PDB file of C-alpha atoms and ligand atoms in Angstrom:
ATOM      1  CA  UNK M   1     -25.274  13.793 -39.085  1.00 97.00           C
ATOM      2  CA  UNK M   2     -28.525  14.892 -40.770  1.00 98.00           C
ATOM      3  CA  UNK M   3     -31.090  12.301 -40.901  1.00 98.00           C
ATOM      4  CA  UNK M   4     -34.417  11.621 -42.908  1.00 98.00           C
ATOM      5  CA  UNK M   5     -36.620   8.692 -43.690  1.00 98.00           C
ATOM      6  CA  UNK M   6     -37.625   8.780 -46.910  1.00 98.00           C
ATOM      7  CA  UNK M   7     -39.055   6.751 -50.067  1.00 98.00           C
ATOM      8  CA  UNK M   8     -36.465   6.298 -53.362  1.00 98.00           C
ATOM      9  CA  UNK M   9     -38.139   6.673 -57.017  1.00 98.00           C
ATOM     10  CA  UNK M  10     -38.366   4.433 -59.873  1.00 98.00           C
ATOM     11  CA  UNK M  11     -35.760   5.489 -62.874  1.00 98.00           C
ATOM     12  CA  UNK M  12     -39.062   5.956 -64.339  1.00 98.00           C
ATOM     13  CA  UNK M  13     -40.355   8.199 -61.963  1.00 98.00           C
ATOM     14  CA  UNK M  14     -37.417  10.225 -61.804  1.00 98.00           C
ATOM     15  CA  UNK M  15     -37.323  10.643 -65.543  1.00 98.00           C
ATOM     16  CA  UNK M  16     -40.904  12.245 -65.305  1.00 97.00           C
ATOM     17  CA  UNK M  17     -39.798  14.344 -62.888  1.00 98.00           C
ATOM     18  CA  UNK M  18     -36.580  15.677 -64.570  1.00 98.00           C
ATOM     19  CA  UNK M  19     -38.837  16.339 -67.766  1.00 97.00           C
ATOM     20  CA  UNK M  20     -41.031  18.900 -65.604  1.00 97.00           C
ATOM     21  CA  UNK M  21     -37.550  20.177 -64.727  1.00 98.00           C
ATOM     22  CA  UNK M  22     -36.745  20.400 -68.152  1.00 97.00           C
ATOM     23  CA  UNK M  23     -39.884  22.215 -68.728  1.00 97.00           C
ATOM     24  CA  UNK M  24     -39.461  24.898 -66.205  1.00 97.00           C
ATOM     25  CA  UNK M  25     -35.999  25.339 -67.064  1.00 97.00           C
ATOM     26  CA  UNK M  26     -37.491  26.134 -70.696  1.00 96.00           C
ATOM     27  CA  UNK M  27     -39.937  28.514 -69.248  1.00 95.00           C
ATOM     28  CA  UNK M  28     -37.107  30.569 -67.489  1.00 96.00           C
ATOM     29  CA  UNK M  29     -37.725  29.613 -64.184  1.00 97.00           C
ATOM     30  CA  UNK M  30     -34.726  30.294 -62.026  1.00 97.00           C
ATOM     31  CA  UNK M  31     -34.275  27.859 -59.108  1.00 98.00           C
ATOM     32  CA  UNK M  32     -32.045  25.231 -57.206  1.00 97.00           C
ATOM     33  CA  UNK M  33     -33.071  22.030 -59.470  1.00 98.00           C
ATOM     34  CA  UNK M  34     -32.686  19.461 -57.273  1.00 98.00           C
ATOM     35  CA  UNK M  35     -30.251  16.618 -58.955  1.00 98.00           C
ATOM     36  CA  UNK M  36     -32.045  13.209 -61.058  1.00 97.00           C
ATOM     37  CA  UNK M  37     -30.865  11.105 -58.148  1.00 97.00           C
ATOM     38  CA  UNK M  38     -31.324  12.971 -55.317  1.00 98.00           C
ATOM     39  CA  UNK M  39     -35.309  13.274 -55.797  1.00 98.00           C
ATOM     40  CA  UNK M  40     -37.252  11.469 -53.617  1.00 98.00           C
ATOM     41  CA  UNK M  41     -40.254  10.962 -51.052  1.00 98.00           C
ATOM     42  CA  UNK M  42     -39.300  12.357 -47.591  1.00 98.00           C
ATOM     43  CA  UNK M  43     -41.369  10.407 -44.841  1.00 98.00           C
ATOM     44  CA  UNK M  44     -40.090  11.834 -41.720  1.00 98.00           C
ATOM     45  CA  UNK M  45     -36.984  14.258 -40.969  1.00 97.00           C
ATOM     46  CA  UNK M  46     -35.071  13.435 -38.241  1.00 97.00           C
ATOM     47  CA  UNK M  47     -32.345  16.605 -37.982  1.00 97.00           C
ATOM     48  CA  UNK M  48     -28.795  16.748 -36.607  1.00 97.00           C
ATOM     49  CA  UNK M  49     -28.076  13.618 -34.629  1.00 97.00           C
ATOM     50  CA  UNK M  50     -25.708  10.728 -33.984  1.00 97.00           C
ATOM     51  CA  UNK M  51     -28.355   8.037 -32.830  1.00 98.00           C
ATOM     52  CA  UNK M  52     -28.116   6.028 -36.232  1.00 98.00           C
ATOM     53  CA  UNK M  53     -28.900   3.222 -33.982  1.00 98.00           C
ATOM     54  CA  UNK M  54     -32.248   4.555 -32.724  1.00 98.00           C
ATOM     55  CA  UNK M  55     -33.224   5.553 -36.032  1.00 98.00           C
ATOM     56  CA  UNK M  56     -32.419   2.430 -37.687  1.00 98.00           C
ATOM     57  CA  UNK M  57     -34.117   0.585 -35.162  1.00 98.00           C
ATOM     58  CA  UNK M  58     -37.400   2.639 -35.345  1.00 98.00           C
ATOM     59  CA  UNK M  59     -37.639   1.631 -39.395  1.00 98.00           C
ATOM     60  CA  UNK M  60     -36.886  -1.932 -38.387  1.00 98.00           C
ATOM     61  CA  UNK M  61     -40.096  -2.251 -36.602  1.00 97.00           C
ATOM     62  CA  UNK M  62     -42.119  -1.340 -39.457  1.00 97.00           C
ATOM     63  CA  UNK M  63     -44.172  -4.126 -40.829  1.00 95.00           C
ATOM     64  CA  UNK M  64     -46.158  -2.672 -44.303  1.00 96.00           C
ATOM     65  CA  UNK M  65     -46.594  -4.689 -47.854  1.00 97.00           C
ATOM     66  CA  UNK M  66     -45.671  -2.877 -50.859  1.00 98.00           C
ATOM     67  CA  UNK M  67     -48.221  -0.467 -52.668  1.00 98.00           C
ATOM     68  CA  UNK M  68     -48.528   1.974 -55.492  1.00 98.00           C
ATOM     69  CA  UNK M  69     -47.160   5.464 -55.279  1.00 98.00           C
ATOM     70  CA  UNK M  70     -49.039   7.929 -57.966  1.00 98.00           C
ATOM     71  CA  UNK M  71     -48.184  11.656 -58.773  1.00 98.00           C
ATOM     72  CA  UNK M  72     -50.762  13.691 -58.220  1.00 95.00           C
ATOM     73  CA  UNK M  73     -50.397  17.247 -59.751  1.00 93.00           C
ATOM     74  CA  UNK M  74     -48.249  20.304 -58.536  1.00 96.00           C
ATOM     75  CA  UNK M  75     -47.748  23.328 -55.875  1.00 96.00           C
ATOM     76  CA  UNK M  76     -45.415  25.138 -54.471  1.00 96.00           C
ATOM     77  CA  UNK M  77     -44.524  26.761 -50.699  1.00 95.00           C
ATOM     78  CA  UNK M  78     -43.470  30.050 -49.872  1.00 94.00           C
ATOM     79  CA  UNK M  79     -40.098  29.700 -48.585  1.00 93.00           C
ATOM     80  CA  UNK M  80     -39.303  33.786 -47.656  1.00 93.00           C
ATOM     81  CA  UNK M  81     -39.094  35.661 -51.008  1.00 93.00           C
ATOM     82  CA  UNK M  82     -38.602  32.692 -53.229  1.00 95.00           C
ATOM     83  CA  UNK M  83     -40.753  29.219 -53.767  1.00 96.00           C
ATOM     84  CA  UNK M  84     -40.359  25.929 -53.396  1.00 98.00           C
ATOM     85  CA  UNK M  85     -41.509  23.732 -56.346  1.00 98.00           C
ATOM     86  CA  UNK M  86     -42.932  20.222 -55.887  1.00 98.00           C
ATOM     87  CA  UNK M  87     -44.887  17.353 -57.862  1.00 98.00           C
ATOM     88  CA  UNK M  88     -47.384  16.197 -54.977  1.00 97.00           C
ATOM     89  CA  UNK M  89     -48.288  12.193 -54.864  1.00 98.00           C
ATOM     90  CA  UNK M  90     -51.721  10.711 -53.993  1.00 97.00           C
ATOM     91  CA  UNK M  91     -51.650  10.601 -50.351  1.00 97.00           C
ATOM     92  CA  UNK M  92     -53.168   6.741 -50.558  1.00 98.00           C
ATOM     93  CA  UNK M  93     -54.122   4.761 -46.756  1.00 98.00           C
ATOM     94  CA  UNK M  94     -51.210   2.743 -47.017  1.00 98.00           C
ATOM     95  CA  UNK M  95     -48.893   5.608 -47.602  1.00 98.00           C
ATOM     96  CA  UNK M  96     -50.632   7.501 -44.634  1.00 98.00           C
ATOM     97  CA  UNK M  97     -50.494   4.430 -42.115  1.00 98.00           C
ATOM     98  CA  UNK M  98     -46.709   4.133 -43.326  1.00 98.00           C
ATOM     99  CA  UNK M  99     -45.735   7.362 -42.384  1.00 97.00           C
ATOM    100  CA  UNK M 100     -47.126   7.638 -39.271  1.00 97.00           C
ATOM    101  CA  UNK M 101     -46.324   3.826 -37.874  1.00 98.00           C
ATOM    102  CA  UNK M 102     -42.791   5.371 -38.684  1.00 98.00           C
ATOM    103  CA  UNK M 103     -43.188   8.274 -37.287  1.00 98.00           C
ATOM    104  CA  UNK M 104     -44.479   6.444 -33.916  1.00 97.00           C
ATOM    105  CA  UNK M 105     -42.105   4.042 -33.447  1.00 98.00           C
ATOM    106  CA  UNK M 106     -39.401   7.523 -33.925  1.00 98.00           C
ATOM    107  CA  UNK M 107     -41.193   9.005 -31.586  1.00 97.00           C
ATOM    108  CA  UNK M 108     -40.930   6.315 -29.115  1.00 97.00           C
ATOM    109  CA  UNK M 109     -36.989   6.206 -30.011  1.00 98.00           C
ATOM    110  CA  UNK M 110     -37.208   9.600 -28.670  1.00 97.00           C
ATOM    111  CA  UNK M 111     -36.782  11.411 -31.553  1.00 97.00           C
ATOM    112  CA  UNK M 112     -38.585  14.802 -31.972  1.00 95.00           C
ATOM    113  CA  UNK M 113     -40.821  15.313 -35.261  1.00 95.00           C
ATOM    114  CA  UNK M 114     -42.465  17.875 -37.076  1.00 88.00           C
ATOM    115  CA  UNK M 115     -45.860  17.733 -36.240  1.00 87.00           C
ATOM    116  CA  UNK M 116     -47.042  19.610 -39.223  1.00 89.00           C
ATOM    117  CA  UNK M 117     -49.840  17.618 -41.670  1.00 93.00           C
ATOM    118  CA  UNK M 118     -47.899  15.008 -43.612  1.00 95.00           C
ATOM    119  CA  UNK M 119     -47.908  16.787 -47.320  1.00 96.00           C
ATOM    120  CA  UNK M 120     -46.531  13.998 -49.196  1.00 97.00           C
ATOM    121  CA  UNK M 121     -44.202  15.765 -52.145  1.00 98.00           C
ATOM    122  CA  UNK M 122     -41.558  15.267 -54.194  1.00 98.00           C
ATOM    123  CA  UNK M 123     -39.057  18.603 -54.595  1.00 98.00           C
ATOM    124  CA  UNK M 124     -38.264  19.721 -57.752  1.00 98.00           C
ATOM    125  CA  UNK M 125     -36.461  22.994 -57.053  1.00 98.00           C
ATOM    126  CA  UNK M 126     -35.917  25.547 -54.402  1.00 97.00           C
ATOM    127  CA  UNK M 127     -35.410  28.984 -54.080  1.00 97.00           C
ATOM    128  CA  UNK M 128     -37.272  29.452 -57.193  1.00 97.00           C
ATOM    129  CA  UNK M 129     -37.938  32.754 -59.037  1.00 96.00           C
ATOM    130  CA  UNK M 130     -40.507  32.382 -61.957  1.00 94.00           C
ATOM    131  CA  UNK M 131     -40.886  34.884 -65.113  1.00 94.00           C
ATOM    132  CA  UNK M 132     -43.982  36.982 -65.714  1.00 93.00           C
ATOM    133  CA  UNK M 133     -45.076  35.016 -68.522  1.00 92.00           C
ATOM    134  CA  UNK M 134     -45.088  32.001 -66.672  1.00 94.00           C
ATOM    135  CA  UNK M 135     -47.856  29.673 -66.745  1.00 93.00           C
ATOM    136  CA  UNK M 136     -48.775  27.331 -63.931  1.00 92.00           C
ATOM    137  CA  UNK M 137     -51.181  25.347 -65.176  1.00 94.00           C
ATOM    138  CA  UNK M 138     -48.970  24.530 -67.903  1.00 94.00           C
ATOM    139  CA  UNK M 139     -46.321  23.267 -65.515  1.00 95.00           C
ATOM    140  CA  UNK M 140     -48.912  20.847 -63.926  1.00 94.00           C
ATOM    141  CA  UNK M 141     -49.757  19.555 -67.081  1.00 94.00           C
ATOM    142  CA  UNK M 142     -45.805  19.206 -67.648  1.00 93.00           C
ATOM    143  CA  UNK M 143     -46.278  16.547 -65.162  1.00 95.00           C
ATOM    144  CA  UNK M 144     -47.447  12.941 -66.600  1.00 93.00           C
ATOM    145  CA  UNK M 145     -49.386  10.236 -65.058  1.00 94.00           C
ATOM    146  CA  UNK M 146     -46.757   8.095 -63.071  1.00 97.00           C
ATOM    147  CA  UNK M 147     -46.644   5.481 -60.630  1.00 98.00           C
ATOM    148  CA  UNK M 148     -43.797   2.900 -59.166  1.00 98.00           C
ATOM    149  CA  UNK M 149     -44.138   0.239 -56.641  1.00 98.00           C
ATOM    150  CA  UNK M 150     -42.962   1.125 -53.734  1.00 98.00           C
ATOM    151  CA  UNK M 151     -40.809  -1.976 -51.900  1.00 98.00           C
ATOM    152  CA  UNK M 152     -38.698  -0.034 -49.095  1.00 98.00           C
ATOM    153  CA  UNK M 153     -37.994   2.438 -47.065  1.00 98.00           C
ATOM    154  CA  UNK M 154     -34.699   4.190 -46.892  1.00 98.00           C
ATOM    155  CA  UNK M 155     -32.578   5.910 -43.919  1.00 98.00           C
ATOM    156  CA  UNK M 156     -30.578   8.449 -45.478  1.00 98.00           C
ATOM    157  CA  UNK M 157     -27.997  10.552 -44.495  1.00 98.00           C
ATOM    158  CA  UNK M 158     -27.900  14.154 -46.057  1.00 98.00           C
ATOM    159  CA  UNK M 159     -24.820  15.850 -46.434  1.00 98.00           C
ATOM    160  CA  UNK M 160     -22.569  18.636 -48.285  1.00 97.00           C
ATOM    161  CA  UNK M 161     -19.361  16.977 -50.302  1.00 96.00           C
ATOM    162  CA  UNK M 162     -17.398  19.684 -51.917  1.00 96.00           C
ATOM    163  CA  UNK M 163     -20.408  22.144 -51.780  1.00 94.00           C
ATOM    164  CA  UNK M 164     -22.476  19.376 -53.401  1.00 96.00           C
ATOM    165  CA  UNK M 165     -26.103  18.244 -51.341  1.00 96.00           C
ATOM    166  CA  UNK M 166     -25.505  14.349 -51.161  1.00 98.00           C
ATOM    167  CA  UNK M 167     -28.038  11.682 -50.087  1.00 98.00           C
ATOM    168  CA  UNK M 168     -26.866   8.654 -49.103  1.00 98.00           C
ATOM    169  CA  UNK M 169     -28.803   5.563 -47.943  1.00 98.00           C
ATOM    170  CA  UNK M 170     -27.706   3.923 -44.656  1.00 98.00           C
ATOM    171  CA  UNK M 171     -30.357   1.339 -43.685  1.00 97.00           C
ATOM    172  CA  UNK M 172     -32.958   0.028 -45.978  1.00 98.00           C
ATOM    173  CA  UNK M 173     -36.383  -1.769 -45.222  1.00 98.00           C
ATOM    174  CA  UNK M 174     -38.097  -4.074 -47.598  1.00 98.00           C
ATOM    175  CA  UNK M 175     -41.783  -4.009 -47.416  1.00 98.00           C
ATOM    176  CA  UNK M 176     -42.971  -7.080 -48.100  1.00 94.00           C
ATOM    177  CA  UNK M 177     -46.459  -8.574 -48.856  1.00 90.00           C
ATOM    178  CA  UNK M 178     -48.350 -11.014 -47.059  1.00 82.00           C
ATOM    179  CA  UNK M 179     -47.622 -13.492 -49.878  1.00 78.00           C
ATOM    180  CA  UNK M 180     -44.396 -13.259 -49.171  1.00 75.00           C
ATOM    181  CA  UNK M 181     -44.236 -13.680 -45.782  1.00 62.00           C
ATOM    182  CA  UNK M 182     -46.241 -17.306 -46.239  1.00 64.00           C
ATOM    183  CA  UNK M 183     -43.919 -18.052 -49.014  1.00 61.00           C
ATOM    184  CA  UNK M 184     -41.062 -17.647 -46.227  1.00 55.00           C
TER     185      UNK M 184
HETATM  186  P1  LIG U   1     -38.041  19.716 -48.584  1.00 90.23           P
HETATM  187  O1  LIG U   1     -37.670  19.019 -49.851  1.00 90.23           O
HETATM  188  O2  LIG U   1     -39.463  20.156 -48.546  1.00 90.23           O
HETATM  189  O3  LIG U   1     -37.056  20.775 -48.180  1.00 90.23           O
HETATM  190  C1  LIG U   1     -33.909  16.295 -46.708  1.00 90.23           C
HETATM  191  O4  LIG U   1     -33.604  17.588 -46.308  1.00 90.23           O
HETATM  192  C2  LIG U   1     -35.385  16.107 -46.816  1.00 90.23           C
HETATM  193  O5  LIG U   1     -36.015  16.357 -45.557  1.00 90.23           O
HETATM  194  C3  LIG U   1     -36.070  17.012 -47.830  1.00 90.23           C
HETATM  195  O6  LIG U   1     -37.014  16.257 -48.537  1.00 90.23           O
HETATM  196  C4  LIG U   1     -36.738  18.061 -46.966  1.00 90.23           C
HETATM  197  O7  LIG U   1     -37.956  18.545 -47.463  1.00 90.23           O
HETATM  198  C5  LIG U   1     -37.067  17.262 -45.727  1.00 90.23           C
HETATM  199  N1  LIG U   1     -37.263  18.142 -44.578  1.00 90.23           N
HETATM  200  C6  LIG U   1     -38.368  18.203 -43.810  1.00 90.23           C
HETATM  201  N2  LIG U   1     -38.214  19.084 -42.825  1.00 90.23           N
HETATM  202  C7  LIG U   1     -37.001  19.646 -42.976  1.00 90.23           C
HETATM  203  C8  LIG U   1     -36.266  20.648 -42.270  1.00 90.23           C
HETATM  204  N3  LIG U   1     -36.776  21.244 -41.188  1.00 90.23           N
HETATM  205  N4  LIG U   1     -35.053  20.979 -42.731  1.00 90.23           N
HETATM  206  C9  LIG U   1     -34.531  20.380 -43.827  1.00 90.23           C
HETATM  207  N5  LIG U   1     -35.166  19.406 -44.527  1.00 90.23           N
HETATM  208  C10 LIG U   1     -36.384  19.046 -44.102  1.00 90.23           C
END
């Protein structure tokens, strides 16, 4: 099975995110829109494999406290002779310190990681093909201020049902504060 870690959006969040949709749909931008509920933060990908055991364990470890998640503008990667749309997020300390603990204790699971810079971002749509007239910095601004708590982080299995891409979460880990901890 395909694996990724990965960080699960507010409603909220989401619904900012379908608006830019919305927007570039407007504008004529062709693409593959990724669904409402399959957006999301990907923290590390694991690939093709059948140690759900490993992985799970690996996320286990972690030991974080909850903290704000912000979008933070727009870009896009060349992905052959299309793009790839994203909304980027701040890329805060404790989001940096989460994703690599995680992708440590992976890596000491034994499983093999990207070791491209973490570029924290949220897809919107791939293979996209945008009109002449369209206008980027509009898109950013399409974009509005939004931030979520973030409480967990998810395991999720990524798959094709009837042609359709499906996400589905197999292991979750609550981050919990300090506070909380005491309280316990
Ligand atoms: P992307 O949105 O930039 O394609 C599930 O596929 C998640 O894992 C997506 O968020 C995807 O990022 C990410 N991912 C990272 N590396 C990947 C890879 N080599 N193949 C497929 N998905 C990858």
């Amino acid at each position: 099975m395909r694996l990724f870690y990965a960080i699960l959006l507010s409603e909220e969040m989401k619904r900012t995110l379908t608006g830019a949709q919305e927007f570039l749909k407007a504008q004529g931008v062709r693409a593959n829109y990724t669904r409402g509920e399959n957006l999301h933060l990907t923290l590390a990908f694991l690939g093709e494999t059948e140690r759900f055991s490993a992985a799970r364990r690996a996320g286990e470890q972690l030991k974080a406290e909850p903290f704000c998640l912000s979008l933070k503008g727009v870009g896009s990667f060349r992905r052959g002779d299309s793009e790839l749309f994203w909304a980027g997020v701040d890329l805060v300390p404790p989001l940096k310190r989460l994703q690599s603990v995680l992708s440590e204790h992976l890596q000491r699971e034994g499983f093999q990681l990207e070791t491209r810079r973490f570029q924290p971002h949220l897809t919107l749509a791939r293979e996209v093909h945008v009109p002449a007239s369209f206008d980027r910095k509009a898109f950013s601004a399409s974009v509005s201020p939004t931030q979520m708590e973030v409480r967990a982080v998810s395991l999720m299995k990524s798959e094709r049902i009837r042609g359709v891409l499906t996400y589905t979460e197999l292991f979750r880990k609550p981050l919990v504060s300090k506070n909380e901890y005491a309280e316990n």
